[in-house]
Each structure stands twice: as C-alpha cells, then as structure tokens.
C-alpha cells in the first residue's frame, strides 16, 4: 500500500505543481518588472509544448527550479530566445538546463537604462566590413587618421553573403557616446565554442543555430563593458549564461559553476 501511495504522490508532483509550489521563492528573487503569476504560466506553457522538457523536469524538478530562479532573477522570459529551457542528459540523467540567449543579454543591457541602442551582428564573407578603432566619442579626437567611432558594415541582404567570418557588438549610450566595440573573428568564436561542453553534439545550438551562438558570444563580451541589470541585482555579469545547476535543494545554484556556457548533451 505504501508503494502505491508513493507512486501516486510522485504522479501528483508534476512540474506544473512544483512551479506553483515555489512561486513565493520566485517572487523573492525576481526582477522588479517580473509578474510572477505570468512568469509561472509562461514556464508551464513551455513545458506543455515539449514532452522531452517535461520528462527532464519530472526527473529532476530541482534543475527546473534552478533554471527558473536564474531567469526570474535576471528578469528574462523562460522558454524564449531571451532564456532557453533545454532538456539535457548530465551523467546519464535527464535534467533541465537554462541558457541565456543573446537577446537576453541585450535585454539586460537595455534594462539597466544606460544604453539607448545595442547593435549585435554577424559578418559574412561577402559583406563589406571595416573597423579601425581610435575615436571613442565626439569630445575625444581620433588617435590616428582613419580612426572610426563604430564599425562600417554593408550587407547585400538579397545576395549570397557567404559563410560566417566574424561578429561584433557595441552600444550607443545615453547621450550618444559609443561603448567599447567588440569584434570577434573565427578564432575568437572557436575558442568560445571549445569551452562549451557538448558543442559538437547533434542537438547542440552550436550546430542547430550557429549564427545565434556567434551573436551570443559577441553580446556576452559586450556585457562585460556596459552596465546591465544583472550587475545591479547580483554583481556577477560573467555568470549571465551559466546554466543553473542544483546541489540538492530546489532552486539552489552552485556558486562554483564555471562561468563559461555549458550547452550540454541535448536530448534526442
């Protein structure tokens, strides 16, 4: 009888019930603009649309809540291009992984209020691209002839742009000054990819959405040079796209987790 009762209890403890149970904890850590009821409904909706994600959440509800705690703290919508929820296998066990997308990093920059616009783009082989750093703003003259305030990038949107060769990002700050410009070539991207566990896996976003990962790498580098809302809340911008992991209790985040993105072994 006790085995049946335990089985029923496990069935009743669905991921949706877990989210509902931990809404007070989400409210404590959530960014000020987050409405927890809406946030919870979004999370439940994402689970209902993905059977594999639901299975991962059922198997390890702590990993689900850790990911949602991170999304709430940063003020990002779960299950969107701001903050992905992915089913992965870690050491052979299903769990949920939360990953900040490049749009999430851009959103954090906007939320801080210091930038009026953010530019994050990829460069392809047939694009025209030029960048000669040297002029930081209108008040400071260029340090050498030909120095530029921001990159020149011309694209033929209706032609063959060729393969990816680089990415760049910068912000136009309130008042018109240009932030530090981040320019990455293939080698920079390759080094970032090499640090990403499971990047060569069949279902890794490095294979399924390579351009987005190039954009994310550039946005993440820019996030180290401009204010973000995450800095105000946690003071650890380097952890923006650290997957949330549990060390036991629901919602507990491992403070020693490496700050490089861990894409994991996505579930087939």
XYZ file of C-alpha atoms in Angstrom:
268
model
C 0.000 0.000 0.000
C 2.792 2.394 0.864
C 4.404 1.757 -2.524
C 1.143 2.672 -4.267
C 0.817 5.815 -2.165
C 4.362 6.821 -3.007
C 3.713 6.244 -6.688
C 0.575 8.388 -6.547
C 2.480 11.105 -4.718
C 5.134 11.131 -7.437
C 2.453 11.366 -10.120
C 0.787 14.301 -8.376
C 4.073 16.191 -8.030
C 4.069 17.353 -11.641
C 6.435 20.074 -12.880
C 3.473 22.453 -13.012
C 2.737 21.741 -9.354
C 6.388 22.298 -8.451
C 6.359 25.692 -10.179
C 3.173 26.650 -8.336
C 4.642 25.486 -5.028
C 7.782 27.581 -5.446
C 6.160 30.793 -6.703
C 6.911 32.558 -3.371
C 10.615 31.788 -3.803
C 10.484 33.060 -7.377
C 8.859 36.267 -6.153
C 11.707 36.852 -3.697
C 14.443 36.725 -6.342
C 12.553 38.070 -9.370
C 13.485 41.354 -11.041
C 11.110 44.182 -10.207
C 9.347 44.159 -13.586
C 8.568 40.424 -13.448
C 4.971 39.417 -12.647
C 5.432 36.029 -11.037
C 1.987 34.677 -11.968
C 2.611 35.483 -15.635
C 6.161 34.140 -15.404
C 4.888 30.852 -13.945
C 2.218 30.488 -16.643
C 4.838 31.009 -19.339
C 7.047 28.331 -17.806
C 4.173 25.839 -17.562
C 3.202 26.602 -21.164
C 6.716 25.864 -22.373
C 6.691 22.506 -20.570
C 3.345 21.553 -22.111
C 4.719 22.171 -25.597
C 7.793 19.961 -25.160
C 7.428 16.384 -23.929
C 11.189 15.918 -23.562
C 11.482 19.059 -21.452
C 8.585 17.873 -19.299
C 10.283 14.499 -18.807
C 13.509 16.236 -17.763
C 11.624 18.456 -15.319
C 9.771 15.455 -13.916
C 13.019 13.559 -13.437
C 14.862 16.481 -11.822
C 12.485 19.217 -10.617
C 15.369 20.895 -8.805
C 17.108 21.601 -12.112
C 13.895 23.129 -13.462
C 13.546 25.461 -10.497
C 17.214 26.442 -10.586
C 16.825 27.462 -14.227
C 13.622 29.379 -13.483
C 15.198 31.097 -10.475
C 18.005 32.316 -12.709
C 15.574 33.568 -15.366
C 13.448 35.354 -12.753
C 16.480 36.955 -11.106
C 17.687 38.292 -14.446
C 14.196 39.394 -15.465
C 14.045 37.234 -18.609
C 11.163 35.237 -20.058
C 11.726 31.469 -19.802
C 11.364 29.339 -22.894
C 12.051 32.230 -25.277
C 15.088 33.473 -27.195
C 15.881 35.510 -24.092
C 16.251 32.426 -21.908
C 16.177 28.907 -23.319
C 14.972 25.883 -21.365
C 16.522 22.700 -22.738
C 16.318 19.020 -21.778
C 19.792 17.560 -21.416
C 21.478 14.456 -20.066
C 24.149 15.029 -17.468
C 25.946 11.929 -16.250
C 23.199 9.879 -17.879
C 20.349 11.615 -16.015
C 17.713 13.863 -17.558
C 17.560 17.420 -16.263
C 16.607 20.928 -17.352
C 19.221 23.444 -18.401
C 18.658 27.192 -18.543
C 20.707 29.178 -21.078
C 20.624 32.937 -21.598
C 20.350 33.730 -25.305
C 21.910 36.741 -26.983
C 18.556 38.531 -26.928
C 18.506 38.009 -23.173
C 21.902 39.655 -22.777
C 20.756 42.579 -24.939
C 17.609 42.854 -22.807
C 19.732 43.052 -19.659
C 21.724 45.903 -21.174
C 18.543 47.786 -22.076
C 17.040 47.173 -18.641
C 19.998 48.886 -16.987
C 18.992 52.126 -18.730
C 22.495 53.266 -19.711
C 22.225 52.332 -23.409
C 19.801 53.789 -25.906
C 20.543 51.156 -28.550
C 22.529 47.940 -28.848
C 23.973 46.543 -32.072
C 24.905 42.843 -32.316
C 25.591 41.478 -35.796
C 27.433 38.714 -37.615
C 29.739 39.366 -40.549
C 29.773 37.059 -43.568
C 32.458 36.608 -46.169
C 30.802 38.689 -48.902
C 29.839 41.593 -46.622
C 31.774 44.856 -46.622
C 33.202 45.415 -43.147
C 35.726 47.902 -41.799
C 36.767 48.781 -38.272
C 39.666 50.991 -37.256
C 39.383 51.756 -33.533
C 40.530 55.050 -32.136
C 37.687 57.552 -31.691
C 35.630 56.960 -28.544
C 33.229 59.908 -28.664
C 32.692 63.398 -30.053
C 34.708 65.069 -27.307
C 37.850 62.989 -27.872
C 39.537 63.307 -31.287
C 40.776 60.163 -33.048
C 44.228 58.974 -32.062
C 45.253 58.475 -35.700
C 43.895 59.299 -39.180
C 41.171 56.970 -40.341
C 40.061 56.033 -36.830
C 36.359 55.222 -36.554
C 33.749 55.631 -33.838
C 31.940 52.459 -34.839
C 32.279 49.720 -37.464
C 31.198 50.163 -41.080
C 29.151 47.188 -42.226
C 27.430 46.995 -45.608
C 25.301 43.967 -46.459
C 23.622 42.761 -49.645
C 20.505 41.394 -47.979
C 19.275 39.738 -51.187
C 22.525 38.141 -52.375
C 24.739 35.299 -51.234
C 26.529 36.619 -48.160
C 28.776 33.588 -47.825
C 29.885 31.792 -44.641
C 30.234 33.356 -41.216
C 33.607 35.000 -40.613
C 33.018 37.194 -37.549
C 30.702 39.025 -35.204
C 30.649 42.403 -33.488
C 28.699 44.286 -30.857
C 28.528 47.769 -29.383
C 26.092 50.022 -27.597
C 25.118 53.636 -28.177
C 24.946 55.060 -24.693
C 22.506 57.680 -23.422
C 23.950 60.951 -24.695
C 25.308 59.415 -27.893
C 28.722 58.082 -26.825
C 29.757 54.734 -28.305
C 30.714 51.945 -25.939
C 33.716 49.730 -26.426
C 33.304 47.894 -29.716
C 33.703 44.127 -29.533
C 34.915 42.491 -32.772
C 35.420 38.721 -32.906
C 36.924 36.641 -35.690
C 36.610 32.919 -36.307
C 39.416 32.104 -33.877
C 37.679 34.006 -31.057
C 34.441 32.144 -31.758
C 36.242 28.806 -31.991
C 37.794 29.329 -28.555
C 34.396 30.151 -27.071
C 32.895 27.074 -28.708
C 35.731 24.871 -27.413
C 34.804 25.820 -23.841
C 31.205 24.765 -24.398
C 30.557 21.222 -23.231
C 28.795 19.175 -25.892
C 29.186 21.847 -28.582
C 29.719 19.176 -31.255
C 26.698 17.142 -30.198
C 23.950 16.593 -32.741
C 21.476 18.775 -30.849
C 23.836 21.452 -29.602
C 22.792 25.004 -30.544
C 26.286 25.392 -31.980
C 25.050 23.026 -34.698
C 21.337 23.802 -34.811
C 21.590 27.603 -34.567
C 25.210 28.550 -35.188
C 24.544 32.197 -36.074
C 22.708 32.757 -32.792
C 25.691 31.367 -30.889
C 28.076 33.722 -32.710
C 25.756 36.617 -31.816
C 25.576 35.429 -28.220
C 29.362 35.264 -27.925
C 29.674 38.864 -29.120
C 26.818 40.075 -26.891
C 28.310 38.337 -23.888
C 31.665 40.042 -24.446
C 29.902 43.401 -24.780
C 28.115 42.719 -21.496
C 31.453 42.967 -19.712
C 31.879 46.565 -20.861
C 28.441 48.144 -20.452
C 26.053 48.278 -17.469
C 23.454 45.531 -17.209
C 20.540 44.977 -14.887
C 22.235 41.755 -13.781
C 25.066 43.778 -12.274
C 22.586 45.719 -10.172
C 20.988 42.556 -8.864
C 23.863 40.135 -8.500
C 27.146 41.800 -9.414
C 28.284 38.818 -11.452
C 27.902 39.613 -15.136
C 30.230 36.768 -16.070
C 27.543 34.320 -14.916
C 24.873 35.635 -17.310
C 24.797 32.462 -19.371
C 25.912 29.991 -16.756
C 23.462 27.083 -16.699
C 21.710 26.834 -13.365
C 22.581 23.619 -11.551
C 21.355 22.178 -8.305
C 23.363 20.818 -5.430
C 20.456 19.338 -3.519
C 17.674 21.708 -2.512
C 15.282 23.077 -5.113
C 16.438 26.367 -6.521
C 19.949 26.203 -5.058
C 22.560 27.425 -7.519
C 26.100 26.140 -7.359
C 28.318 29.201 -6.794
C 31.371 27.374 -8.108
C 29.896 26.597 -11.515
C 32.223 27.625 -14.336
C 31.101 30.892 -15.919
C 31.531 29.628 -19.481
C 28.388 28.387 -21.241
C 27.768 24.667 -20.917
C 25.431 23.651 -23.704
C 25.319 20.040 -22.531
C 24.223 16.890 -24.282
C 20.824 17.820 -25.632
C 18.240 15.075 -25.549
C 17.424 13.233 -28.769
